[in-house]
CSV table of C-alpha atoms in Angstrom, one decimal:
chain,number,residue,atom,x,y,z
A,19,UNK,CA,27.1,-1.4,-0.5
A,20,UNK,CA,24.8,1.6,-0.1
A,21,UNK,CA,21.9,2.3,1.5
A,22,UNK,CA,20.6,0.1,4.3
A,23,UNK,CA,17.8,1.3,5.9
A,24,UNK,CA,17.0,-1.5,8.3
A,25,UNK,CA,18.4,-0.1,11.7
A,26,UNK,CA,21.2,-0.7,14.1
A,27,UNK,CA,19.7,-3.7,15.2
A,28,UNK,CA,19.5,-5.3,12.0
A,29,UNK,CA,23.2,-4.4,10.6
A,30,UNK,CA,24.4,-6.0,7.2
A,31,UNK,CA,26.5,-8.4,8.8
A,32,UNK,CA,23.7,-9.7,11.0
A,33,UNK,CA,21.9,-9.7,7.8
A,34,UNK,CA,24.1,-12.6,6.0
A,35,UNK,CA,26.4,-10.2,4.4
A,36,UNK,CA,30.1,-10.7,4.5
A,37,UNK,CA,31.3,-7.5,3.8
A,38,UNK,CA,29.8,-3.9,3.4
A,39,UNK,CA,30.1,-0.5,2.6
A,40,UNK,CA,28.0,2.6,3.5
A,41,UNK,CA,28.6,6.6,3.6
A,42,UNK,CA,26.9,8.3,6.0
A,43,UNK,CA,26.2,11.8,5.3
A,44,UNK,CA,26.0,14.5,2.4
A,45,UNK,CA,26.2,13.8,-0.9
A,46,UNK,CA,29.6,14.7,-1.4
A,47,UNK,CA,30.9,14.4,2.4
A,48,UNK,CA,30.7,12.0,5.2
A,49,UNK,CA,31.9,8.9,7.0
A,50,UNK,CA,32.5,6.1,5.2
A,51,UNK,CA,32.0,2.5,7.0
A,52,UNK,CA,33.6,-0.6,5.4
A,53,UNK,CA,33.1,-3.9,7.5
A,54,UNK,CA,33.2,-1.8,10.7
A,55,UNK,CA,35.8,0.4,10.1
A,56,UNK,CA,35.2,4.0,9.5
A,57,UNK,CA,36.8,6.7,7.5
A,58,UNK,CA,36.6,10.1,6.1
A,59,UNK,CA,34.9,10.6,2.4
A,60,UNK,CA,37.6,12.4,0.1
A,61,UNK,CA,36.0,15.5,-0.2
A,62,UNK,CA,34.2,15.9,-3.5
A,63,UNK,CA,33.5,12.7,-4.2
A,64,UNK,CA,29.7,11.8,-5.1
A,65,UNK,CA,28.2,9.1,-2.9
A,66,UNK,CA,27.3,6.8,-5.8
A,67,UNK,CA,30.4,7.1,-7.6
A,68,UNK,CA,31.8,5.9,-4.4
A,69,UNK,CA,29.4,3.2,-4.2
A,70,UNK,CA,30.0,2.0,-7.6
A,71,UNK,CA,33.9,1.9,-7.4
A,72,UNK,CA,33.4,-0.3,-4.3
A,73,UNK,CA,31.5,-2.7,-6.1
A,74,UNK,CA,33.9,-3.0,-8.5
A,75,UNK,CA,36.9,-3.4,-6.2
A,76,UNK,CA,34.5,-5.8,-4.3
A,77,UNK,CA,34.3,-8.0,-7.5
A,78,UNK,CA,37.9,-7.4,-8.4
A,79,UNK,CA,38.9,-9.0,-5.0
A,80,UNK,CA,36.5,-12.0,-5.5
A,81,UNK,CA,38.7,-13.3,-8.5
A,82,UNK,CA,37.4,-16.3,-9.8
A,83,UNK,CA,35.0,-17.0,-7.1
A,84,UNK,CA,31.0,-16.5,-7.4
A,85,UNK,CA,30.0,-13.2,-5.6
A,86,UNK,CA,26.8,-11.9,-4.6
A,87,UNK,CA,26.9,-7.9,-4.9
A,88,UNK,CA,24.3,-5.2,-4.2
A,89,UNK,CA,24.3,-1.8,-4.8
A,90,UNK,CA,21.7,-0.1,-3.0
A,91,UNK,CA,21.9,3.5,-4.1
A,92,UNK,CA,20.5,6.6,-2.4
A,93,UNK,CA,19.7,8.6,-5.7
A,94,UNK,CA,17.4,9.8,-6.9
A,95,UNK,CA,16.2,11.0,-3.8
A,96,UNK,CA,16.1,14.4,-1.7
A,97,UNK,CA,18.0,16.2,-0.9
A,98,UNK,CA,19.0,16.4,-4.6
A,99,UNK,CA,22.5,16.9,-5.6
A,100,UNK,CA,24.6,15.7,-8.4
A,101,UNK,CA,27.9,16.5,-9.8
A,102,UNK,CA,27.8,19.4,-12.3
A,103,UNK,CA,28.6,17.6,-15.3
A,104,UNK,CA,25.6,15.7,-14.5
A,105,UNK,CA,23.3,18.6,-14.0
A,106,UNK,CA,24.4,21.1,-16.2
A,107,UNK,CA,23.0,19.6,-19.7
A,108,UNK,CA,19.2,20.2,-17.8
A,109,UNK,CA,20.0,23.8,-16.7
A,110,UNK,CA,17.7,26.5,-18.2
A,111,UNK,CA,16.0,23.6,-19.9
A,112,UNK,CA,13.8,22.6,-16.9
A,113,UNK,CA,13.3,24.3,-12.8
A,114,UNK,CA,16.7,23.6,-10.8
A,115,UNK,CA,15.2,20.9,-8.8
A,116,UNK,CA,14.3,18.9,-12.0
A,117,UNK,CA,17.7,19.3,-13.0
A,118,UNK,CA,19.4,18.5,-9.8
A,119,UNK,CA,16.8,15.2,-9.9
A,120,UNK,CA,17.4,14.3,-13.7
A,121,UNK,CA,21.4,14.7,-12.7
A,122,UNK,CA,21.5,12.2,-10.4
A,123,UNK,CA,19.2,9.7,-12.8
A,124,UNK,CA,22.1,10.8,-15.3
A,125,UNK,CA,24.7,9.8,-12.8
A,126,UNK,CA,22.8,6.3,-11.9
A,127,UNK,CA,23.1,5.5,-15.9
A,128,UNK,CA,26.8,6.3,-16.2
A,129,UNK,CA,27.6,4.1,-13.3
A,130,UNK,CA,25.8,1.5,-14.7
A,131,UNK,CA,27.5,1.9,-18.0
A,132,UNK,CA,30.8,1.9,-15.9
A,133,UNK,CA,29.7,-1.5,-13.9
A,134,UNK,CA,28.9,-3.0,-17.3
A,135,UNK,CA,31.8,-2.1,-18.8
A,136,UNK,CA,34.0,-3.4,-16.1
A,137,UNK,CA,32.2,-6.6,-16.3
A,138,UNK,CA,32.6,-7.1,-20.2
A,139,UNK,CA,36.4,-6.0,-19.7
A,140,UNK,CA,36.7,-8.7,-17.2
A,141,UNK,CA,35.0,-11.6,-18.7
A,142,UNK,CA,32.8,-11.5,-16.1
A,143,UNK,CA,29.5,-10.8,-18.4
A,144,UNK,CA,28.5,-14.3,-19.6
A,145,UNK,CA,28.6,-15.5,-15.7
A,146,UNK,CA,27.1,-12.4,-14.3
A,147,UNK,CA,23.4,-11.5,-13.9
A,148,UNK,CA,22.9,-7.7,-13.4
A,149,UNK,CA,19.8,-6.5,-12.0
A,150,UNK,CA,18.8,-2.6,-11.6
A,151,UNK,CA,15.5,-1.8,-10.3
A,152,UNK,CA,14.2,1.0,-8.4
A,153,UNK,CA,11.5,0.7,-5.1
A,154,UNK,CA,8.7,2.8,-6.2
A,155,UNK,CA,7.0,5.6,-8.6
A,156,UNK,CA,8.0,9.4,-8.8
A,157,UNK,CA,8.7,11.4,-6.1
A,158,UNK,CA,5.7,13.8,-4.3
A,159,UNK,CA,6.2,17.2,-5.4
A,160,UNK,CA,8.7,16.6,-8.4
A,161,UNK,CA,6.3,17.0,-11.3
A,162,UNK,CA,8.6,15.3,-13.5
A,163,UNK,CA,6.7,12.6,-16.6
A,164,UNK,CA,5.3,9.8,-15.2
A,165,UNK,CA,3.8,8.3,-18.4
A,166,UNK,CA,0.5,9.2,-17.7
A,167,UNK,CA,0.1,7.1,-14.4
A,168,UNK,CA,-2.2,8.5,-11.4
A,169,UNK,CA,-0.4,8.9,-8.1
A,170,UNK,CA,3.2,9.2,-6.9
A,171,UNK,CA,5.6,7.6,-3.9
A,172,UNK,CA,3.5,6.5,-1.0
A,173,UNK,CA,0.2,6.2,-2.8
A,174,UNK,CA,-1.4,2.8,-3.8
A,175,UNK,CA,-1.7,4.2,-7.7
A,176,UNK,CA,0.5,3.0,-10.7
A,177,UNK,CA,2.3,6.3,-10.5
A,178,UNK,CA,3.5,5.3,-7.0
A,179,UNK,CA,4.0,1.7,-7.1
A,180,UNK,CA,5.2,1.0,-10.7
A,181,UNK,CA,9.3,0.6,-10.6
A,182,UNK,CA,11.4,0.1,-13.6
A,183,UNK,CA,13.9,-3.0,-14.0
A,184,UNK,CA,16.8,-3.8,-16.2
A,185,UNK,CA,18.0,-7.2,-16.2
A,186,UNK,CA,21.2,-8.3,-18.5
A,187,UNK,CA,22.5,-11.8,-18.4
A,188,UNK,CA,24.8,-11.8,-21.7
A,189,UNK,CA,24.7,-14.6,-23.9
A,190,UNK,CA,21.7,-16.2,-22.2
A,191,UNK,CA,19.3,-13.6,-22.7
A,192,UNK,CA,18.1,-11.4,-25.5
A,193,UNK,CA,17.5,-8.2,-25.3
A,194,UNK,CA,13.8,-7.2,-25.3
A,195,UNK,CA,10.9,-5.5,-23.7
C-alpha cells in the first residue's frame, strides 16, 4: 500500500504481492489504483489517511488468515502538505514550511496510532509484528532538529543515513530503547 518507486517494469504484482493500492497525484487528489483498477480520490481526502484505511480494510478482509501488509507512506516528503488540524498546532511557532512538515509527521503518528488501536480491538496485537521505520535522515533545506548529527538526506553522514524505527509485538517484546 502506498509508494512504489521501482518503475513500471517492476509493479507490485510482479514483485509477489497479491494485492496493492496506490494513489497517484497530489496529497488531496488524484487517481487511486487498487489491483490495477483506477478510480478517483474523494476530494479532500489526505493520501496517508487513505493508505492506512486501506490497510485496515485489507487486514479485516484477511480474517483469520496470516497476512503481510506494507504501508509505504510518502509523507513526510516534499511537496509539503497535511490536513489543517495537524498543521495548525505548529503555526506561529515555526516557519510555515516547518509547520507543514511537522503536520505531516503528526499525521503519520496519528495514523500509526489508529492502526495499533485497530489491531488491539480485533485482538490481533498478540499475533502481529508492527514495524515502522523511515528510509533516511532529514531532508535537505529543512533546518529541523537533527540531534546534532552532521548531514542530511543523500549524504553519507549520520544526519543523512540514520533512521528511526518502532517495533511492536504485544505480549512478546517488552518496551525498551
